[in-house]
Coordinates of C-alpha atoms and ligand atoms in Angstrom, one line a residue:
M1 CA 115.7 54.2 -93.1
F2 CA 119.4 54.1 -91.8
V3 CA 120.1 56.8 -89.4
P4 CA 123.5 57.3 -88.1
K5 CA 123.7 57.1 -84.3
Q6 CA 125.3 60.6 -83.8
V7 CA 122.6 62.4 -85.8
M8 CA 120.1 60.7 -83.5
A9 CA 121.9 61.8 -80.5
T10 CA 122.1 65.3 -81.6
S11 CA 118.5 65.4 -82.6
H12 CA 117.8 65.0 -78.7
R13 CA 119.4 68.0 -77.8
T14 CA 116.5 70.3 -78.9
P15 CA 117.3 74.2 -79.1
A16 CA 114.8 76.2 -77.3
T17 CA 113.3 77.7 -80.5
V18 CA 112.8 75.2 -83.4
N19 CA 111.0 75.2 -86.8
A20 CA 110.3 71.5 -87.1
L21 CA 107.2 69.5 -86.6
P22 CA 106.1 69.6 -82.9
D23 CA 106.7 66.4 -81.1
D24 CA 104.8 65.8 -77.8
G25 CA 105.6 68.1 -74.9
R26 CA 106.5 71.1 -77.7
V27 CA 104.3 74.3 -77.7
S28 CA 103.4 75.7 -81.2
F29 CA 102.6 79.4 -80.9
V30 CA 100.2 79.6 -84.1
G31 CA 99.2 83.0 -85.7
A32 CA 95.6 82.5 -86.7
G33 CA 95.3 85.6 -88.7
P34 CA 92.6 88.2 -88.6
G35 CA 89.5 85.8 -88.4
H36 CA 89.1 84.2 -92.0
P37 CA 90.0 80.6 -91.9
E38 CA 91.5 81.0 -95.4
L39 CA 94.0 83.5 -93.9
I40 CA 96.0 80.9 -91.7
T41 CA 99.2 79.8 -93.1
L42 CA 99.5 76.0 -94.1
R43 CA 102.1 75.4 -91.4
G44 CA 99.6 76.9 -89.0
L45 CA 96.8 74.7 -90.3
E46 CA 98.9 71.6 -90.1
R47 CA 99.9 72.4 -86.5
L48 CA 96.1 73.2 -85.5
R49 CA 95.0 69.6 -87.2
S50 CA 97.6 67.5 -85.3
A51 CA 96.9 69.5 -81.9
E52 CA 95.4 67.7 -78.9
I53 CA 95.0 70.7 -76.9
I54 CA 94.2 74.2 -78.2
V55 CA 94.5 77.2 -75.8
H56 CA 93.5 80.0 -77.8
D57 CA 92.5 83.8 -77.4
A58 CA 88.8 84.0 -76.9
L59 CA 88.4 86.2 -80.0
V60 CA 89.6 83.6 -82.5
P61 CA 86.5 82.8 -84.5
T62 CA 85.0 79.1 -84.2
S63 CA 85.3 79.3 -88.2
I64 CA 89.3 78.7 -87.5
L65 CA 88.9 76.7 -84.4
D66 CA 86.6 74.1 -86.3
L67 CA 89.7 73.5 -88.7
A68 CA 91.2 71.7 -86.0
S69 CA 90.4 68.0 -84.9
S70 CA 87.1 67.8 -83.5
R71 CA 88.8 65.6 -80.8
A72 CA 91.0 68.7 -79.7
I73 CA 90.3 70.0 -76.5
R74 CA 89.9 73.8 -76.5
I75 CA 90.6 76.3 -73.8
P76 CA 90.0 79.8 -74.2
V77 CA 91.8 82.4 -72.5
P78 CA 90.6 85.9 -71.8
R79 CA 92.5 88.5 -73.3
D80 CA 92.0 91.1 -70.8
A81 CA 92.1 89.7 -67.4
T82 CA 91.7 92.0 -64.5
T83 CA 93.9 90.4 -62.2
G84 CA 97.6 89.2 -62.4
D85 CA 99.5 89.1 -65.5
P86 CA 97.4 87.2 -68.1
G87 CA 100.3 86.6 -70.1
E88 CA 102.2 84.5 -67.5
A89 CA 99.1 82.8 -66.4
T90 CA 98.5 81.6 -69.6
G91 CA 102.2 80.5 -69.9
R92 CA 102.1 78.5 -66.6
L93 CA 99.2 76.9 -68.3
L94 CA 100.9 75.6 -71.1
V95 CA 103.9 74.6 -69.4
E96 CA 101.6 72.0 -67.2
L97 CA 99.9 71.0 -70.4
A98 CA 103.4 70.5 -72.2
L99 CA 104.9 68.6 -69.2
A100 CA 102.1 66.4 -69.5
G101 CA 103.0 65.2 -72.8
R102 CA 100.3 66.8 -74.7
R103 CA 100.8 68.4 -78.1
V104 CA 99.6 72.0 -77.5
V105 CA 98.9 74.9 -79.9
R106 CA 98.7 78.3 -78.5
L107 CA 96.6 79.9 -81.1
K108 CA 96.5 83.6 -81.2
G109 CA 95.0 86.3 -83.5
G110 CA 96.8 87.8 -86.3
D111 CA 100.5 87.1 -85.7
P112 CA 101.8 85.7 -82.2
G113 CA 104.8 88.6 -82.1
V114 CA 102.4 91.6 -82.8
F115 CA 101.0 92.9 -79.3
G116 CA 100.6 89.3 -78.5
R117 CA 102.2 89.0 -75.0
L118 CA 104.7 86.6 -76.5
T119 CA 107.5 87.1 -74.1
E120 CA 105.1 86.9 -71.0
E121 CA 103.6 83.6 -72.3
T122 CA 106.8 82.1 -73.6
A123 CA 109.0 82.9 -70.4
P124 CA 107.6 80.1 -68.3
L125 CA 108.1 77.7 -71.1
R126 CA 111.8 78.7 -71.5
A127 CA 112.3 78.6 -68.0
A128 CA 111.1 75.0 -67.8
G129 CA 113.1 73.9 -70.9
I130 CA 110.1 73.2 -73.1
P131 CA 110.8 73.9 -76.6
V132 CA 108.8 76.7 -78.5
E133 CA 108.0 77.0 -82.1
I134 CA 106.4 80.2 -83.3
V135 CA 104.3 80.1 -86.6
P136 CA 103.6 83.5 -88.3
G137 CA 100.2 84.8 -88.9
V138 CA 98.8 87.6 -91.0
T139 CA 98.8 90.7 -88.8
A140 CA 95.8 92.9 -88.6
V141 CA 97.1 95.6 -90.7
L142 CA 98.1 93.6 -93.5
A143 CA 94.9 92.1 -93.8
A144 CA 93.2 95.4 -93.4
A145 CA 95.4 97.0 -95.9
A146 CA 94.8 94.3 -98.5
A147 CA 90.8 94.5 -97.9
A148 CA 90.9 98.3 -98.1
D149 CA 93.0 98.4 -101.2
V150 CA 95.9 100.4 -99.4
P151 CA 99.5 100.1 -100.5
L152 CA 101.4 100.2 -96.9
T153 CA 104.3 101.7 -98.7
S154 CA 104.7 103.4 -101.9
R155 CA 107.6 105.1 -103.7
S156 CA 105.8 108.3 -103.7
A157 CA 103.7 108.5 -100.4
A158 CA 105.7 106.2 -97.8
S159 CA 108.9 104.4 -97.1
N160 CA 108.1 103.0 -93.6
L161 CA 105.4 101.4 -91.7
T162 CA 105.2 101.9 -88.3
I163 CA 102.9 99.7 -85.9
V164 CA 101.9 101.1 -82.8
T165 CA 99.4 100.5 -79.9
G166 CA 96.7 103.2 -79.4
H167 CA 96.0 101.9 -75.9
E168 CA 99.0 102.1 -73.7
A169 CA 99.4 100.2 -70.5
D170 CA 99.8 103.0 -67.9
D171 CA 103.1 101.4 -66.4
K172 CA 104.5 100.7 -69.6
V173 CA 108.5 101.2 -69.6
S174 CA 108.8 103.0 -73.0
P175 CA 105.4 104.7 -73.6
V176 CA 104.6 105.7 -77.4
D177 CA 106.4 108.8 -78.1
L178 CA 103.6 110.5 -80.4
E179 CA 105.7 113.7 -80.9
A180 CA 108.5 111.5 -82.7
L181 CA 105.9 109.5 -84.5
A182 CA 104.3 112.7 -85.8
A183 CA 107.7 113.6 -87.1
L184 CA 108.2 110.4 -88.7
P185 CA 106.7 110.5 -92.4
G186 CA 105.2 107.4 -93.7
T187 CA 102.4 105.0 -92.8
L188 CA 101.2 104.5 -89.3
A189 CA 99.2 101.5 -88.3
V190 CA 97.1 102.0 -85.1
Y191 CA 96.2 98.8 -83.1
M192 CA 93.9 98.8 -80.0
G193 CA 93.0 102.3 -81.1
V194 CA 89.1 102.5 -80.6
A195 CA 88.9 103.5 -77.2
R196 CA 91.3 106.4 -77.3
A197 CA 91.0 107.5 -80.7
G198 CA 90.5 110.9 -80.3
R199 CA 93.2 111.1 -77.8
W200 CA 96.0 109.8 -79.9
A201 CA 94.9 111.6 -83.5
A202 CA 94.7 114.8 -81.3
A203 CA 98.0 114.2 -79.9
L204 CA 99.7 113.6 -83.6
V205 CA 98.0 116.5 -84.9
A206 CA 99.4 118.7 -81.8
A207 CA 102.8 117.3 -82.6
G208 CA 102.7 118.6 -86.2
R209 CA 100.8 116.0 -88.3
S210 CA 98.3 117.6 -90.6
S211 CA 94.7 117.4 -89.5
A212 CA 93.8 116.6 -93.2
T213 CA 96.2 113.4 -93.0
P214 CA 93.7 110.7 -94.7
V215 CA 93.2 107.6 -92.5
T216 CA 91.1 104.3 -93.4
I217 CA 89.5 102.4 -90.4
V218 CA 88.9 98.6 -91.0
S219 CA 86.5 97.1 -88.5
R220 CA 86.4 93.4 -87.9
C221 CA 88.8 92.9 -90.8
S222 CA 88.0 89.6 -92.7
W223 CA 84.8 88.7 -90.6
P224 CA 81.5 88.6 -92.2
D225 CA 80.5 91.8 -90.7
Q226 CA 83.8 93.7 -92.0
Q227 CA 83.7 97.6 -92.3
I228 CA 85.9 99.7 -94.3
A229 CA 85.7 103.6 -93.8
T230 CA 87.6 106.6 -94.3
A231 CA 88.1 110.0 -92.4
T232 CA 91.0 112.4 -91.5
L233 CA 93.1 112.7 -88.5
G234 CA 90.9 115.8 -87.6
T235 CA 87.5 113.9 -88.3
L236 CA 88.7 110.7 -86.6
A237 CA 86.9 111.0 -83.2
Q238 CA 83.8 112.4 -84.5
A239 CA 83.7 109.4 -87.3
F240 CA 84.3 106.9 -84.4
A241 CA 81.5 108.6 -82.3
E242 CA 79.0 108.6 -85.2
H243 CA 79.6 105.2 -86.7
Q244 CA 80.3 103.1 -83.6
W245 CA 82.3 100.8 -85.8
P246 CA 82.7 97.6 -83.6
S247 CA 86.2 96.1 -82.1
P248 CA 88.4 94.9 -83.1
A249 CA 89.6 97.8 -85.6
V250 CA 92.8 99.0 -87.1
V251 CA 93.3 102.4 -88.3
I252 CA 95.9 103.2 -90.9
V253 CA 97.1 106.7 -91.2
G254 CA 99.1 108.2 -94.0
D255 CA 98.7 109.7 -97.6
V256 CA 99.0 105.9 -98.7
T257 CA 95.1 105.9 -97.7
A258 CA 93.9 108.6 -99.8
P259 CA 91.1 108.0 -101.7
R260 CA 91.9 106.7 -105.3
P261 CA 89.1 106.2 -108.3
S262 CA 88.3 102.6 -108.2
A263 CA 90.2 100.8 -111.0
D264 CA 87.8 98.0 -110.9
T265 CA 85.6 98.4 -114.2
R266 CA 84.4 94.8 -114.2
A267 CA 80.7 94.5 -114.7
L268 CA 79.7 93.4 -111.1
A269 CA 82.2 95.6 -109.4
G270 CA 81.3 96.9 -106.1
Q271 CA 78.1 94.9 -105.9
R272 CA 76.8 92.6 -103.3
I273 CA 75.1 89.3 -104.8
L274 CA 73.3 87.1 -102.3
L275 CA 73.3 83.5 -103.2
T276 CA 70.4 81.5 -101.8
R277 CA 71.1 77.8 -102.8
P278 CA 72.0 75.1 -100.5
A279 CA 75.5 74.6 -98.8
G280 CA 77.6 73.0 -101.7
Q281 CA 75.8 74.1 -104.6
A282 CA 76.5 77.6 -105.2
D283 CA 80.2 77.3 -106.1
E284 CA 79.6 77.6 -109.8
L285 CA 77.5 80.8 -109.1
A286 CA 79.9 82.3 -106.8
A287 CA 82.7 81.9 -109.2
A288 CA 80.8 83.6 -111.9
V289 CA 79.9 86.6 -109.6
A290 CA 83.6 86.7 -108.4
T291 CA 84.9 86.6 -111.8
L292 CA 83.0 89.9 -112.7
G293 CA 84.1 91.8 -109.9
G294 CA 81.1 91.3 -107.6
E295 CA 80.9 90.0 -104.0
A296 CA 79.0 86.6 -103.5
V297 CA 77.3 86.4 -100.1
H298 CA 76.1 83.0 -99.5
L299 CA 73.2 82.3 -97.4
P300 CA 71.5 79.1 -97.9
V301 CA 67.5 79.4 -97.5
V302 CA 67.1 75.5 -97.9
R303 CA 69.1 72.6 -96.8
I304 CA 69.3 69.2 -98.3
A305 CA 68.5 66.4 -96.0
P306 CA 68.0 62.5 -96.5
P307 CA 64.6 61.5 -97.4
G308 CA 62.2 60.4 -94.8
D309 CA 63.5 56.6 -95.6
W310 CA 65.7 55.0 -98.0
A311 CA 63.4 52.0 -98.8
A312 CA 61.6 53.6 -101.9
L313 CA 65.3 54.7 -103.3
D314 CA 66.9 51.1 -102.7
D315 CA 64.0 49.3 -104.3
A316 CA 64.0 51.4 -107.2
I317 CA 67.7 50.9 -107.6
G318 CA 67.4 47.1 -107.0
G319 CA 65.0 47.3 -110.2
A320 CA 66.7 50.1 -112.0
A321 CA 67.1 47.6 -115.0
T322 CA 63.4 47.1 -115.5
F323 CA 63.1 50.7 -116.6
D324 CA 63.4 52.3 -119.9
W325 CA 64.4 55.5 -118.7
I326 CA 66.2 57.0 -115.2
V327 CA 65.1 60.5 -115.0
F328 CA 67.2 62.7 -112.8
A329 CA 65.6 66.4 -112.0
S330 CA 68.6 67.7 -109.8
V331 CA 72.3 67.2 -109.1
N332 CA 71.3 66.2 -105.4
G333 CA 69.1 63.6 -106.9
V334 CA 72.1 62.1 -108.8
R335 CA 74.5 62.5 -105.7
S336 CA 71.7 60.6 -103.6
F337 CA 71.4 57.9 -106.3
A338 CA 75.1 57.2 -106.9
A339 CA 75.7 57.1 -103.1
R340 CA 73.1 54.6 -102.3
L341 CA 74.2 52.5 -105.3
R342 CA 77.7 52.5 -104.0
A343 CA 76.4 51.7 -100.5
A344 CA 74.7 48.6 -101.7
G345 CA 78.0 47.4 -103.1
R346 CA 76.6 47.7 -106.7
D347 CA 77.8 49.7 -109.7
A348 CA 76.4 51.1 -113.2
R349 CA 76.1 47.4 -114.5
L350 CA 73.1 47.1 -112.3
L351 CA 71.2 49.6 -114.3
G352 CA 71.5 47.2 -117.4
T353 CA 69.9 48.8 -120.4
A354 CA 68.1 51.6 -118.7
R355 CA 69.1 55.1 -120.3
L356 CA 69.6 58.0 -118.2
A357 CA 68.4 61.6 -118.7
A358 CA 69.2 64.9 -116.9
I359 CA 67.6 68.2 -116.3
G360 CA 70.1 70.8 -116.9
A361 CA 73.7 70.7 -117.9
A362 CA 74.9 70.5 -114.2
T363 CA 72.9 67.6 -113.3
A364 CA 74.2 65.7 -116.7
A365 CA 77.6 66.6 -115.4
A366 CA 77.0 65.2 -112.0
L367 CA 76.0 61.8 -113.7
G368 CA 79.5 61.9 -115.4
E369 CA 81.2 62.4 -111.8
A370 CA 79.4 59.5 -110.6
G371 CA 80.8 57.5 -113.5
L372 CA 77.4 57.3 -115.4
A373 CA 76.9 58.4 -119.1
C374 CA 73.9 60.7 -119.6
D375 CA 71.7 59.6 -122.8
L376 CA 69.6 62.7 -123.0
V377 CA 69.5 66.6 -121.7
P378 CA 66.5 68.1 -123.1
A379 CA 67.2 71.5 -124.8
T380 CA 64.8 73.1 -122.2
A381 CA 66.0 72.7 -118.6
S382 CA 62.5 71.9 -117.0
S383 CA 60.0 69.2 -116.4
E384 CA 58.0 70.2 -119.6
G385 CA 61.2 70.1 -121.6
M386 CA 62.1 66.7 -120.3
V387 CA 58.5 65.4 -121.1
A388 CA 58.7 66.8 -124.7
A389 CA 62.1 65.0 -125.4
L390 CA 61.1 61.7 -123.7
L391 CA 57.8 61.1 -125.2
P392 CA 58.9 60.4 -128.9
T393 CA 61.2 57.7 -127.4
L394 CA 58.7 55.7 -125.6
R395 CA 55.8 53.2 -126.3
A396 CA 54.3 52.1 -123.1
G397 CA 57.3 52.7 -121.2
R398 CA 58.4 52.4 -117.7
V399 CA 60.3 55.4 -116.1
L400 CA 61.8 56.2 -112.8
L401 CA 61.7 59.7 -111.7
I402 CA 64.5 60.6 -109.1
R403 CA 63.7 63.9 -107.4
A404 CA 63.2 65.9 -104.2
D405 CA 60.6 65.2 -101.7
R406 CA 58.5 68.0 -102.6
G407 CA 58.3 70.3 -105.8
R408 CA 56.1 70.0 -109.0
D409 CA 54.3 66.9 -110.3
V410 CA 54.4 67.9 -113.9
M411 CA 56.4 65.0 -115.2
R412 CA 54.5 62.2 -113.5
R413 CA 51.1 63.7 -114.5
E414 CA 52.0 64.1 -118.2
L415 CA 54.1 61.0 -118.8
E416 CA 51.1 58.8 -117.1
Q417 CA 48.5 60.7 -119.3
A418 CA 50.6 59.7 -122.3
G419 CA 50.1 56.1 -121.1
H420 CA 53.4 55.3 -119.6
E421 CA 54.2 53.7 -116.1
V422 CA 56.0 56.2 -113.8
V423 CA 57.6 55.5 -110.5
E424 CA 58.5 58.8 -108.5
V425 CA 61.1 58.4 -106.0
A426 CA 62.3 61.0 -103.2
A427 CA 66.0 60.8 -103.3
Y428 CA 66.5 63.7 -100.8
A429 CA 64.4 66.1 -98.7
T430 CA 64.5 70.1 -98.8
R431 CA 63.9 71.6 -95.7
P432 CA 63.7 75.2 -95.2
V433 CA 66.2 77.2 -93.1
A434 CA 64.1 78.4 -90.2
T435 CA 66.0 81.4 -88.9
L436 CA 69.2 83.8 -89.7
D437 CA 71.5 83.4 -86.9
G438 CA 73.6 86.4 -85.7
D439 CA 76.4 85.8 -88.2
D440 CA 74.1 85.8 -91.1
E441 CA 72.4 88.9 -89.8
A442 CA 75.6 90.6 -89.7
R443 CA 76.8 89.6 -93.1
L444 CA 73.3 90.8 -94.7
D445 CA 73.6 94.1 -92.9
A446 CA 77.3 94.7 -93.5
A447 CA 76.8 96.3 -96.5
P448 CA 73.7 96.9 -98.9
I449 CA 72.9 93.8 -100.9
D450 CA 72.3 94.4 -104.7
W451 CA 70.8 91.4 -106.2
V452 CA 69.2 88.0 -104.7
T453 CA 69.5 84.9 -107.0
I454 CA 66.4 82.6 -106.9
T455 CA 67.0 79.2 -108.2
S456 CA 63.8 77.2 -107.7
G457 CA 60.2 77.4 -106.3
A458 CA 61.4 76.0 -103.2
I459 CA 64.0 78.6 -102.9
A460 CA 61.5 81.2 -103.6
E461 CA 59.5 80.3 -100.6
G462 CA 62.3 79.9 -98.3
A463 CA 63.8 83.4 -99.2
V464 CA 60.4 85.1 -98.9
R465 CA 60.0 83.4 -95.4
L466 CA 63.5 84.1 -94.4
F467 CA 64.1 87.6 -95.7
G468 CA 60.5 89.1 -95.9
E469 CA 60.2 92.7 -96.8
R470 CA 64.1 92.9 -96.8
M471 CA 63.8 91.5 -100.3
R472 CA 61.8 94.6 -101.4
R473 CA 65.3 96.6 -101.2
W474 CA 66.9 93.9 -103.3
R475 CA 66.7 93.3 -107.1
I476 CA 65.6 89.6 -107.9
A477 CA 67.1 87.6 -110.4
S478 CA 65.2 84.2 -111.1
L479 CA 66.6 81.1 -112.8
S480 CA 63.4 80.1 -115.1
P481 CA 59.8 80.9 -116.0
V482 CA 58.5 78.6 -113.2
T483 CA 60.9 80.2 -110.7
S484 CA 59.4 83.4 -111.5
G485 CA 56.0 82.3 -111.3
V486 CA 56.4 81.2 -107.6
L487 CA 58.1 84.6 -107.1
T488 CA 55.3 86.7 -108.5
A489 CA 52.5 84.7 -106.8
L490 CA 54.5 85.4 -103.5
G491 CA 54.2 89.2 -104.5
F492 CA 57.8 89.4 -105.4
P493 CA 58.1 89.5 -109.1
P494 CA 61.7 89.1 -110.3
D495 CA 63.6 92.0 -112.1
C496 CA 65.2 89.7 -114.5
E497 CA 65.1 85.9 -115.6
A498 CA 67.7 83.7 -116.9
L499 CA 67.3 82.8 -120.8
D500 CA 69.2 79.6 -120.1
S501 CA 68.8 77.9 -116.5
S502 CA 72.2 77.9 -115.6
A503 CA 74.5 79.9 -113.5
A504 CA 76.0 81.5 -116.3
G505 CA 72.5 82.3 -117.6
L506 CA 71.5 83.7 -114.3
V507 CA 74.6 86.1 -114.3
E508 CA 74.0 86.8 -118.0
A509 CA 70.4 88.0 -117.0
I510 CA 71.9 90.3 -114.2
L511 CA 74.2 92.0 -116.9
R512 CA 71.4 92.2 -119.4
W513 CA 69.3 94.1 -116.6
Q514 CA 72.1 96.6 -115.7
E515 CA 72.9 97.1 -119.8
A516 CA 69.2 97.9 -120.4
R517 CA 69.2 100.3 -117.3
R518 CA 72.5 102.2 -118.6
T519 CA 71.1 102.7 -122.0
D520 CA 67.9 104.1 -120.4
H521 CA 69.9 106.5 -118.4
A522 CA 72.3 107.5 -121.2
S523 CA 71.9 110.8 -122.7
P524 CA 70.7 111.6 -126.0
A525 CA 74.3 112.3 -127.1
E526 CA 75.6 109.3 -125.9
L527 CA 73.0 107.4 -127.6
A528 CA 73.7 109.3 -130.8
Ligands
SAH601 N1 98.5 89.7 -82.7 C1 97.5 90.7 -83.3 C2 97.1 91.8 -82.7 C3 96.5 91.7 -81.4 S1 96.3 93.4 -80.4 C4 97.8 90.8 -84.8 O1 98.9 90.6 -85.2 O2 96.8 91.3 -85.5 C5 94.5 93.3 -81.0 C6 94.4 94.6 -82.0 O3 94.6 93.8 -83.4 C7 93.0 95.1 -82.1 O4 92.8 95.9 -81.1 C8 92.8 95.7 -83.6 O5 93.6 96.9 -83.6 C9 93.9 94.6 -84.1 N2 92.9 93.5 -85.0 C10 93.0 92.0 -84.8 N3 92.1 91.6 -85.4 C11 91.6 92.4 -86.2 C12 90.6 92.2 -87.1 N4 90.2 91.2 -87.6 N5 90.1 93.6 -88.0 C13 90.8 94.5 -87.3 N6 91.7 94.7 -86.4 C14 92.2 93.7 -85.9

């Protein structure tokens, strides 16, 4: 590309603050947002991915740090250093790294410019002539208001929003004037207000704000254990003492937070539904739940691992053309088969005249994604359904079964009994998830679970092992009669069962159960 000399010359005179891509030796202050990795900006994500060094607030969750390159060096800085000036010390560290020519991101919670010590941290950089870039982030109150369904301004209730700290540094030049604030109508967002909630709430009331003014508290906004609660200025201190909402929390004060009747009339609105399938396999169910207004909580109880060794699968793939049918019991089986076929440098031609069968529409769709056409999907998505569909097509046939390392043996037994030759191959292993980590526990306990969805016998066993007696408090939705049988044998009979063994079928079963409940409880007048 032709670049005129003059332009090249001017581009070297970099201004102190720029909005272009960071070059070596430039420091980007990136707002991480409130905590959930989806709430960072695209520009922030780009800077994070290309950073060599990330200097981050200790509170930024690992789920956001993990968006960065795994080669990037992470340096946490404490937010509340007790000695010296934490802002300037961090600024000096940034100068050192930038002068060493490293691509540095300073990752800060929320927006870098809101209670972010931005002035202190950028001062040493500016003094050293190092260019600084600011990438904005979603500040806590914006995320909190969205989560709590609170409009921060409204034509009827508030035409201004004030962001204020509830934790004043003693030596601050301009302390928060709570009297003036009390006189100002509109919405108040109090950051760092947990420790001294009683003090600032009382000061606002003493200065004339009504003690009945509604407040909304959002604790750990967008984190797995987010909590939302309401109180009034008069009851706030007591509410904090009773509930001990964990930090960080932001408090929104003003008439905009007055409770309104929920407008969401979707069938699963307000319900939390636990999804237990392995990672990467719960998307369809999660989407169905979300569409109906429910909250899907995904905690896999089994994980998918490679089989003990690949030899059996590789052999079977090598001899694929010698089979009449290759039967896939699950999406994982298809993926593993297709991946090994590709890894061997082969393609569909290796399968010759073998026909392909799949249990369930999702498995058939996975074949399609792998570029393989499915010849048969039995009407009933079960091993029995598959045997019933295959038998009429076979005379002394050879059948290859691609499946998990454990599970039922029905297909092999019945096909062999009917005189066919069966080769069974484990294309993947399912391993139980042994324990819940702290994050998982927090997500489970953040609010009551309404339903747990169980989609196979192995998952039923994994769920009972992992959740135990907790499951007694939840309603259980089962994917199929076989799954229900395992649940019942474990002492946890399901409350409902899908008619059609699919994500949609499972959600329909939950809706049918609710509908039956509603009709049971309807008054005679309603039914008439
Ligand atoms: N720069 C940050 C604010 C830093 S001050 C921002 O723009 O959001 C720290 C305060 O921010 C906390 O005391 C709390 O009041 C608020 N805060 C930050 N993250 C939060 C979160 N995920 N949920 C609730 N409040 C949060």
